[in-house]
PDB file of C-alpha atoms in Angstrom:
ATOM      1  CA  LEU M  13     119.999 150.182  51.715  1.00 53.00           C
ATOM      2  CA  ALA M  14     119.918 152.004  48.378  1.00 52.00           C
ATOM      3  CA  LEU M  15     122.400 154.620  49.594  1.00 53.00           C
ATOM      4  CA  ALA M  16     124.622 151.899  51.017  1.00 56.00           C
ATOM      5  CA  TRP M  17     124.540 150.118  47.673  1.00 53.00           C
ATOM      6  CA  LEU M  18     125.572 153.319  45.874  1.00 53.00           C
ATOM      7  CA  TRP M  19     128.350 153.975  48.396  1.00 56.00           C
ATOM      8  CA  ASP M  20     129.715 150.460  48.066  1.00 59.00           C
ATOM      9  CA  SER M  21     129.610 150.655  44.278  1.00 56.00           C
ATOM     10  CA  ALA M  22     131.455 153.985  44.184  1.00 54.00           C
ATOM     11  CA  ARG M  23     134.148 153.456  46.818  1.00 57.00           C
ATOM     12  CA  ARG M  24     137.593 152.147  45.938  1.00 52.00           C
ATOM     13  CA  LYS M  25     137.876 148.383  46.344  1.00 50.00           C
ATOM     14  CA  GLU M  26     141.465 148.540  47.530  1.00 48.00           C
ATOM     15  CA  GLU M  27     140.356 150.155  50.791  1.00 50.00           C
ATOM     16  CA  CYS M  28     140.072 146.939  52.799  1.00 49.00           C
ATOM     17  CA  GLY M  29     143.038 146.664  55.119  1.00 53.00           C
ATOM     18  CA  ASP M  30     142.444 148.722  58.254  1.00 67.00           C
ATOM     19  CA  ALA M  31     139.996 148.251  61.107  1.00 68.00           C
ATOM     20  CA  ALA M  32     137.633 150.915  59.813  1.00 67.00           C
ATOM     21  CA  SER M  33     137.357 149.071  56.529  1.00 71.00           C
ATOM     22  CA  LYS M  34     136.558 145.847  58.370  1.00 70.00           C
ATOM     23  CA  VAL M  35     133.804 147.634  60.266  1.00 69.00           C
ATOM     24  CA  ARG M  36     132.441 148.950  56.979  1.00 69.00           C
ATOM     25  CA  GLU M  37     132.584 145.468  55.494  1.00 71.00           C
ATOM     26  CA  ALA M  38     130.712 144.055  58.487  1.00 69.00           C
ATOM     27  CA  ALA M  39     128.092 146.792  58.196  1.00 66.00           C
ATOM     28  CA  TRP M  40     127.772 146.169  54.484  1.00 66.00           C
ATOM     29  CA  GLY M  41     127.418 142.439  55.139  1.00 68.00           C
ATOM     30  CA  THR M  42     124.476 143.199  57.436  1.00 70.00           C
ATOM     31  CA  VAL M  43     122.931 145.400  54.771  1.00 71.00           C
ATOM     32  CA  THR M  44     123.248 142.711  52.104  1.00 70.00           C
ATOM     33  CA  LEU M  45     121.803 140.099  54.478  1.00 69.00           C
ATOM     34  CA  VAL M  46     118.752 142.291  55.057  1.00 72.00           C
ATOM     35  CA  ARG M  47     118.534 142.902  51.310  1.00 71.00           C
ATOM     36  CA  ASP M  48     118.502 139.167  50.598  1.00 72.00           C
ATOM     37  CA  PHE M  49     115.412 138.767  52.768  1.00 74.00           C
ATOM     38  CA  ASN M  50     113.720 142.105  52.056  1.00 82.00           C
ATOM     39  CA  GLN M  51     110.681 140.339  50.594  1.00 85.00           C
ATOM     40  CA  ILE M  52     109.834 138.457  53.804  1.00 91.00           C
ATOM     41  CA  LEU M  53     111.345 140.558  56.620  1.00 92.00           C
ATOM     42  CA  PRO M  54     108.716 143.364  56.460  1.00 93.00           C
ATOM     43  CA  ALA M  55     105.912 140.787  56.580  1.00 94.00           C
ATOM     44  CA  CYS M  56     107.427 139.065  59.626  1.00 93.00           C
ATOM     45  CA  LEU M  57     107.893 142.389  61.428  1.00 94.00           C
ATOM     46  CA  THR M  58     104.337 143.414  60.545  1.00 94.00           C
ATOM     47  CA  VAL M  59     102.945 140.226  62.074  1.00 94.00           C
ATOM     48  CA  LEU M  60     104.989 140.868  65.215  1.00 93.00           C
ATOM     49  CA  ALA M  61     103.738 144.462  65.426  1.00 92.00           C
ATOM     50  CA  ALA M  62     100.068 143.524  65.006  1.00 91.00           C
ATOM     51  CA  ALA M  63      97.666 142.948  67.847  1.00 86.00           C
ATOM     52  CA  SER M  64      97.803 139.261  66.927  1.00 89.00           C
ATOM     53  CA  PRO M  65      98.981 137.206  63.934  1.00 91.00           C
ATOM     54  CA  GLY M  66      95.381 136.478  62.994  1.00 90.00           C
ATOM     55  CA  VAL M  67      94.522 140.170  62.910  1.00 90.00           C
ATOM     56  CA  ALA M  68      97.543 140.868  60.707  1.00 90.00           C
ATOM     57  CA  LEU M  69      96.542 138.110  58.271  1.00 91.00           C
ATOM     58  CA  THR M  70      92.964 139.392  58.197  1.00 90.00           C
ATOM     59  CA  ALA M  71      94.162 142.910  57.413  1.00 89.00           C
ATOM     60  CA  GLY M  72      96.440 141.527  54.701  1.00 91.00           C
ATOM     61  CA  CYS M  73      93.796 139.348  53.047  1.00 91.00           C
ATOM     62  CA  SER M  74      90.712 141.592  53.160  1.00 90.00           C
ATOM     63  CA  LEU M  75      89.836 144.170  50.514  1.00 89.00           C
ATOM     64  CA  GLY M  76      89.602 147.063  52.982  1.00 85.00           C
ATOM     65  CA  LEU M  77      85.948 147.925  52.441  1.00 82.00           C
ATOM     66  CA  THR M  78      85.282 148.374  56.157  1.00 77.00           C
ATOM     67  CA  ASP M  79      88.018 151.023  56.363  1.00 74.00           C
ATOM     68  CA  LEU M  80      86.065 153.357  54.063  1.00 72.00           C
ATOM     69  CA  ASP M  81      83.875 154.491  56.948  1.00 65.00           C
ATOM     70  CA  PRO M  82      85.852 157.168  58.856  1.00 58.00           C
ATOM     71  CA  ALA M  83      84.021 156.178  62.033  1.00 55.00           C
ATOM     72  CA  VAL M  84      85.493 152.690  61.864  1.00 55.00           C
ATOM     73  CA  ARG M  85      89.083 152.523  63.092  1.00 55.00           C
ATOM     74  CA  THR M  86      91.564 150.077  61.662  1.00 53.00           C
ATOM     75  CA  HIS M  87      92.219 147.554  64.414  1.00 72.00           C
ATOM     76  CA  TRP M  88      95.146 145.507  63.137  1.00 86.00           C
ATOM     77  CA  LEU M  89      97.498 147.357  65.506  1.00 84.00           C
ATOM     78  CA  GLY M  90      95.102 147.042  68.446  1.00 80.00           C
ATOM     79  CA  GLN M  91      92.514 149.187  70.149  1.00 77.00           C
ATOM     80  CA  ASN M  92      94.929 151.105  72.363  1.00 80.00           C
ATOM     81  CA  GLU M  93      97.800 153.453  71.581  1.00 83.00           C
ATOM     82  CA  ILE M  94     100.633 151.570  69.925  1.00 85.00           C
ATOM     83  CA  THR M  95     103.550 150.673  72.166  1.00 89.00           C
ATOM     84  CA  GLY M  96     107.195 151.572  71.665  1.00 90.00           C
ATOM     85  CA  THR M  97     107.939 148.037  70.516  1.00 92.00           C
ATOM     86  CA  GLN M  98     105.186 148.176  67.905  1.00 92.00           C
ATOM     87  CA  ARG M  99     106.434 151.550  66.709  1.00 92.00           C
ATOM     88  CA  LEU M 100     110.001 150.235  66.373  1.00 94.00           C
ATOM     89  CA  LEU M 101     108.888 147.130  64.477  1.00 94.00           C
ATOM     90  CA  LEU M 102     106.790 149.236  62.104  1.00 94.00           C
ATOM     91  CA  LEU M 103     109.634 151.677  61.477  1.00 94.00           C
ATOM     92  CA  ILE M 104     112.071 148.853  60.670  1.00 94.00           C
ATOM     93  CA  ALA M 105     109.545 147.082  58.448  1.00 95.00           C
ATOM     94  CA  LEU M 106     108.751 150.281  56.558  1.00 95.00           C
ATOM     95  CA  ALA M 107     112.436 151.199  56.235  1.00 93.00           C
ATOM     96  CA  VAL M 108     113.357 147.798  54.785  1.00 93.00           C
ATOM     97  CA  TRP M 109     110.398 147.811  52.404  1.00 94.00           C
ATOM     98  CA  ARG M 110     111.038 151.373  51.236  1.00 94.00           C
ATOM     99  CA  ALA M 111     114.779 150.734  50.814  1.00 91.00           C
ATOM    100  CA  GLU M 112     114.012 148.012  48.272  1.00 91.00           C
ATOM    101  CA  LYS M 113     111.761 150.438  46.372  1.00 94.00           C
ATOM    102  CA  LEU M 114     114.454 153.124  46.466  1.00 93.00           C
ATOM    103  CA  GLU M 115     116.996 150.660  45.120  1.00 91.00           C
ATOM    104  CA  SER M 116     114.640 149.745  42.281  1.00 93.00           C
ATOM    105  CA  LEU M 117     114.111 153.451  41.534  1.00 94.00           C
ATOM    106  CA  VAL M 118     117.850 154.175  41.478  1.00 94.00           C
ATOM    107  CA  GLN M 119     118.540 151.179  39.245  1.00 93.00           C
ATOM    108  CA  ARG M 120     115.815 152.253  36.791  1.00 94.00           C
ATOM    109  CA  MET M 121     117.250 155.771  36.630  1.00 94.00           C
ATOM    110  CA  GLN M 122     120.710 154.295  36.134  1.00 94.00           C
ATOM    111  CA  ARG M 123     119.490 152.183  33.200  1.00 93.00           C
ATOM    112  CA  SER M 124     117.966 155.257  31.575  1.00 92.00           C
ATOM    113  CA  MET M 125     121.187 157.221  32.003  1.00 92.00           C
ATOM    114  CA  LEU M 126     123.216 154.355  30.520  1.00 92.00           C
ATOM    115  CA  VAL M 127     121.002 154.372  27.436  1.00 91.00           C
ATOM    116  CA  ILE M 128     121.570 158.112  27.013  1.00 90.00           C
ATOM    117  CA  GLN M 129     125.295 157.688  27.631  1.00 91.00           C
ATOM    118  CA  ASN M 130     125.649 154.860  25.103  1.00 91.00           C
ATOM    119  CA  THR M 131     123.432 156.497  22.499  1.00 89.00           C
ATOM    120  CA  GLY M 132     124.595 160.075  22.982  1.00 89.00           C
ATOM    121  CA  PHE M 133     122.439 162.936  24.240  1.00 88.00           C
ATOM    122  CA  GLY M 134     121.808 164.379  20.791  1.00 89.00           C
ATOM    123  CA  PRO M 135     120.789 161.115  19.090  1.00 89.00           C
ATOM    124  CA  ALA M 136     118.724 160.118  22.133  1.00 89.00           C
ATOM    125  CA  ALA M 137     116.869 163.453  22.108  1.00 89.00           C
ATOM    126  CA  ASN M 138     116.259 163.086  18.388  1.00 90.00           C
ATOM    127  CA  GLN M 139     114.905 159.559  18.869  1.00 89.00           C
ATOM    128  CA  ALA M 140     112.664 160.792  21.698  1.00 87.00           C
ATOM    129  CA  LEU M 141     111.175 163.465  19.414  1.00 89.00           C
ATOM    130  CA  GLN M 142     110.606 160.991  16.606  1.00 90.00           C
ATOM    131  CA  ASP M 143     109.263 158.147  18.776  1.00 88.00           C
ATOM    132  CA  PRO M 144     107.949 159.470  22.119  1.00 88.00           C
ATOM    133  CA  ALA M 145     106.053 156.262  22.858  1.00 88.00           C
ATOM    134  CA  GLY M 146     109.191 154.185  22.504  1.00 86.00           C
ATOM    135  CA  TRP M 147     111.792 156.548  23.981  1.00 88.00           C
ATOM    136  CA  LEU M 148     110.012 158.879  26.419  1.00 89.00           C
ATOM    137  CA  TRP M 149     107.109 156.932  27.882  1.00 92.00           C
ATOM    138  CA  PRO M 150     108.917 153.755  29.093  1.00 92.00           C
ATOM    139  CA  PRO M 151     111.555 155.586  31.203  1.00 92.00           C
ATOM    140  CA  PHE M 152     109.032 158.192  32.387  1.00 94.00           C
ATOM    141  CA  TRP M 153     106.500 155.603  33.525  1.00 94.00           C
ATOM    142  CA  GLY M 154     109.173 153.275  34.890  1.00 94.00           C
ATOM    143  CA  ILE M 155     110.580 156.056  37.074  1.00 95.00           C
ATOM    144  CA  ALA M 156     107.218 157.625  37.959  1.00 95.00           C
ATOM    145  CA  ARG M 157     105.572 154.431  39.182  1.00 95.00           C
ATOM    146  CA  ARG M 158     108.586 153.570  41.328  1.00 95.00           C
ATOM    147  CA  LEU M 159     108.720 157.097  42.697  1.00 96.00           C
ATOM    148  CA  ALA M 160     105.008 156.849  43.539  1.00 96.00           C
ATOM    149  CA  LEU M 161     105.694 154.034  46.014  1.00 96.00           C
ATOM    150  CA  VAL M 162     108.364 156.112  47.728  1.00 95.00           C
ATOM    151  CA  VAL M 163     106.074 159.157  47.917  1.00 95.00           C
ATOM    152  CA  VAL M 164     103.163 157.168  49.361  1.00 96.00           C
ATOM    153  CA  SER M 165     105.309 155.405  51.963  1.00 94.00           C
ATOM    154  CA  SER M 166     107.200 158.580  52.938  1.00 94.00           C
ATOM    155  CA  PHE M 167     104.661 161.418  52.996  1.00 94.00           C
ATOM    156  CA  GLY M 168     101.548 159.319  53.501  1.00 93.00           C
ATOM    157  CA  SER M 169     103.082 156.775  55.835  1.00 91.00           C
ATOM    158  CA  VAL M 170     100.343 156.881  58.493  1.00 91.00           C
ATOM    159  CA  PRO M 171      97.385 155.991  56.220  1.00 91.00           C
ATOM    160  CA  PHE M 172      99.645 153.672  54.237  1.00 94.00           C
ATOM    161  CA  LEU M 173     100.650 151.701  57.330  1.00 93.00           C
ATOM    162  CA  LEU M 174      97.111 151.526  58.693  1.00 90.00           C
ATOM    163  CA  VAL M 175      95.303 150.712  55.447  1.00 91.00           C
ATOM    164  CA  ALA M 176      97.564 149.023  52.902  1.00 93.00           C
ATOM    165  CA  PHE M 177     100.865 147.949  54.429  1.00 95.00           C
ATOM    166  CA  PRO M 178      99.813 144.494  55.740  1.00 95.00           C
ATOM    167  CA  ALA M 179      98.328 143.573  52.358  1.00 95.00           C
ATOM    168  CA  VAL M 180     101.381 144.867  50.461  1.00 96.00           C
ATOM    169  CA  VAL M 181     104.011 143.048  52.511  1.00 96.00           C
ATOM    170  CA  LEU M 182     101.939 139.840  52.734  1.00 95.00           C
ATOM    171  CA  ASP M 183     101.549 139.811  48.946  1.00 95.00           C
ATOM    172  CA  GLU M 184     105.272 140.283  48.368  1.00 94.00           C
ATOM    173  CA  CYS M 185     106.136 137.663  50.989  1.00 94.00           C
ATOM    174  CA  LEU M 186     103.766 135.074  49.505  1.00 93.00           C
ATOM    175  CA  TRP M 187     105.065 135.781  46.010  1.00 92.00           C
ATOM    176  CA  TRP M 188     108.666 135.309  47.180  1.00 91.00           C
ATOM    177  CA  VAL M 189     107.897 132.120  49.117  1.00 90.00           C
ATOM    178  CA  THR M 190     105.894 130.647  46.221  1.00 89.00           C
ATOM    179  CA  ALA M 191     108.620 131.428  43.694  1.00 87.00           C
ATOM    180  CA  LYS M 192     111.362 129.952  45.892  1.00 88.00           C
ATOM    181  CA  ALA M 193     109.320 126.844  46.698  1.00 86.00           C
ATOM    182  CA  GLN M 194     108.436 126.343  43.043  1.00 85.00           C
ATOM    183  CA  ASP M 195     112.059 126.690  41.972  1.00 84.00           C
ATOM    184  CA  MET M 196     113.353 124.372  44.712  1.00 85.00           C
ATOM    185  CA  PHE M 197     110.666 121.750  44.044  1.00 82.00           C
ATOM    186  CA  SER M 198     111.384 121.812  40.301  1.00 79.00           C
ATOM    187  CA  ARG M 199     115.126 121.397  40.858  1.00 81.00           C
ATOM    188  CA  LYS M 200     115.106 118.909  43.735  1.00 80.00           C
ATOM    189  CA  VAL M 201     112.023 116.781  43.046  1.00 77.00           C
ATOM    190  CA  PHE M 202     110.445 117.077  39.599  1.00 76.00           C
ATOM    191  CA  SER M 203     109.089 119.744  37.288  1.00 79.00           C
ATOM    192  CA  LEU M 204     105.575 120.862  38.044  1.00 76.00           C
ATOM    193  CA  PRO M 205     102.836 120.116  35.508  1.00 80.00           C
ATOM    194  CA  SER M 206     102.242 122.927  33.043  1.00 78.00           C
ATOM    195  CA  VAL M 207      98.728 123.569  34.323  1.00 79.00           C
ATOM    196  CA  ILE M 208     100.082 124.263  37.818  1.00 80.00           C
ATOM    197  CA  ASP M 209     103.065 126.252  36.626  1.00 76.00           C
ATOM    198  CA  LEU M 210     101.227 128.385  34.085  1.00 77.00           C
ATOM    199  CA  VAL M 211      97.669 128.567  35.433  1.00 80.00           C
ATOM    200  CA  VAL M 212      97.243 127.625  39.106  1.00 84.00           C
ATOM    201  CA  LEU M 213     100.222 129.463  40.601  1.00 83.00           C
ATOM    202  CA  PRO M 214      99.628 132.725  38.669  1.00 84.00           C
ATOM    203  CA  LEU M 215      95.990 132.671  39.771  1.00 86.00           C
ATOM    204  CA  VAL M 216      97.089 132.128  43.380  1.00 87.00           C
ATOM    205  CA  ASP M 217      99.334 135.174  43.018  1.00 89.00           C
ATOM    206  CA  VAL M 218      96.346 137.148  41.748  1.00 90.00           C
ATOM    207  CA  LEU M 219      94.256 136.121  44.763  1.00 90.00           C
ATOM    208  CA  HIS M 220      96.695 137.552  47.308  1.00 91.00           C
ATOM    209  CA  PHE M 221      97.369 140.544  45.034  1.00 94.00           C
ATOM    210  CA  MET M 222      93.719 141.691  44.942  1.00 95.00           C
ATOM    211  CA  PRO M 223      93.763 143.204  48.471  1.00 95.00           C
ATOM    212  CA  VAL M 224      96.778 145.294  47.436  1.00 95.00           C
ATOM    213  CA  CYS M 225      94.913 146.618  44.386  1.00 95.00           C
ATOM    214  CA  SER M 226      91.786 147.553  46.324  1.00 95.00           C
ATOM    215  CA  ARG M 227      93.543 149.032  49.356  1.00 94.00           C
ATOM    216  CA  VAL M 228      95.956 151.175  47.345  1.00 96.00           C
ATOM    217  CA  LEU M 229      93.010 152.417  45.271  1.00 95.00           C
ATOM    218  CA  PHE M 230      91.111 153.277  48.453  1.00 94.00           C
ATOM    219  CA  LEU M 231      94.163 155.157  49.708  1.00 93.00           C
ATOM    220  CA  GLY M 232      94.080 157.466  46.715  1.00 93.00           C
ATOM    221  CA  ALA M 233      90.308 157.763  46.405  1.00 92.00           C
ATOM    222  CA  PHE M 234      89.182 157.988  50.046  1.00 91.00           C
ATOM    223  CA  HIS M 235      91.954 158.185  52.643  1.00 90.00           C
ATOM    224  CA  PHE M 236      94.502 160.614  51.205  1.00 92.00           C
ATOM    225  CA  PRO M 237      91.921 163.340  50.401  1.00 91.00           C
ATOM    226  CA  ARG M 238      91.131 163.459  54.150  1.00 88.00           C
ATOM    227  CA  TYR M 239      94.751 163.187  55.314  1.00 88.00           C
ATOM    228  CA  VAL M 240      96.199 166.520  56.515  1.00 85.00           C
ATOM    229  CA  GLY M 241      99.438 165.524  58.246  1.00 78.00           C
ATOM    230  CA  SER M 242     101.653 164.839  55.238  1.00 76.00           C
ATOM    231  CA  GLY M 243     103.334 168.227  54.770  1.00 83.00           C
ATOM    232  CA  VAL M 244     102.827 167.948  50.992  1.00 88.00           C
ATOM    233  CA  PRO M 245      99.747 168.672  48.836  1.00 91.00           C
ATOM    234  CA  SER M 246      97.203 165.900  49.081  1.00 92.00           C
ATOM    235  CA  SER M 247      97.025 165.905  45.286  1.00 94.00           C
ATOM    236  CA  LEU M 248     100.588 164.524  45.184  1.00 94.00           C
ATOM    237  CA  LEU M 249      99.630 161.614  47.436  1.00 95.00           C
ATOM    238  CA  ILE M 250      96.440 160.980  45.474  1.00 95.00           C
ATOM    239  CA  ALA M 251      98.296 161.014  42.147  1.00 96.00           C
ATOM    240  CA  SER M 252     100.967 158.678  43.519  1.00 96.00           C
ATOM    241  CA  ALA M 253      98.392 156.205  44.852  1.00 96.00           C
ATOM    242  CA  LEU M 254      96.500 156.272  41.555  1.00 96.00           C
ATOM    243  CA  ALA M 255      99.727 155.748  39.594  1.00 96.00           C
ATOM    244  CA  TRP M 256     100.467 152.749  41.816  1.00 96.00           C
ATOM    245  CA  THR M 257      96.920 151.514  41.182  1.00 96.00           C
ATOM    246  CA  ALA M 258      97.376 151.890  37.429  1.00 96.00           C
ATOM    247  CA  HIS M 259     100.494 149.735  37.576  1.00 95.00           C
ATOM    248  CA  ASN M 260      98.636 147.157  39.682  1.00 95.00           C
ATOM    249  CA  CYS M 261      95.850 147.030  37.095  1.00 94.00           C
ATOM    250  CA  HIS M 262      98.426 146.544  34.355  1.00 92.00           C
ATOM    251  CA  GLN M 263      99.923 143.641  36.311  1.00 91.00           C
ATOM    252  CA  LEU M 264      96.474 142.086  36.693  1.00 90.00           C
ATOM    253  CA  TYR M 265      95.805 142.473  32.983  1.00 89.00           C
ATOM    254  CA  THR M 266      99.169 140.944  32.110  1.00 88.00           C
ATOM    255  CA  THR M 267      98.643 137.961  34.405  1.00 84.00           C
ATOM    256  CA  LEU M 268      95.001 137.220  33.641  1.00 82.00           C
ATOM    257  CA  ILE M 269      94.809 138.091  29.949  1.00 81.00           C
ATOM    258  CA  ARG M 270      98.273 137.725  28.456  1.00 73.00           C
ATOM    259  CA  ASP M 271     100.237 135.278  30.596  1.00 68.00           C
ATOM    260  CA  VAL M 272      97.597 132.736  31.641  1.00 62.00           C
ATOM    261  CA  PRO M 273      96.865 130.484  28.635  1.00 57.00           C
ATOM    262  CA  ASP M 274      93.321 129.663  27.532  1.00 54.00           C
TER     263      ASP M 274
END
């Protein structure tokens, strides 16, 4: 999806008359349709791939403490070897989820390059030397934490799918559904009371975000050190999972301490 977005942005807009262009437009329409629902499509596919919807919801809502014992197998995909249909559903769900993260990464890199382009390389480098916290850290951390998600889901895909994926996609789906329902209710019916808008709903988001925090932390602290099938150093996967965890902790701090009023 991210590569398709870049291709569509770079190609000439006047190329739209022949049959090949119509095929490209139809393909791009499919891509944009998937992109519009990329917050809920992975969750739906994950539920379909699970042994049962209840098992998928349990895996998405629990903290993952039982998975710390290597003798205990994660059962959300079932006791037996996964079928071809399950494998296909998981691959599509992971591809859609990772495409959204790649798009976010590319857009963050693009914003950083635009700042350098508008400021000039020399002045930007001078500002970075004078104020590293204001000029170096924000783009570095913004790119690094987005890259961490891509690394975890690409090179550590097996533990990621078994341990954290149901919680991650369920959290994003619930956040999307809550935000859309809140916006539609406020526009079509009446504005929600401030206590619900500013306190209750953020706390509900925190509740379904906690399994993501714990499971991603367990990935970096317990599962990735034992994972040998990645093809990359385990330290890279551990660092990526811990960077993701650090961002999750920052989100929790922002929601519970800064955003939620006393």
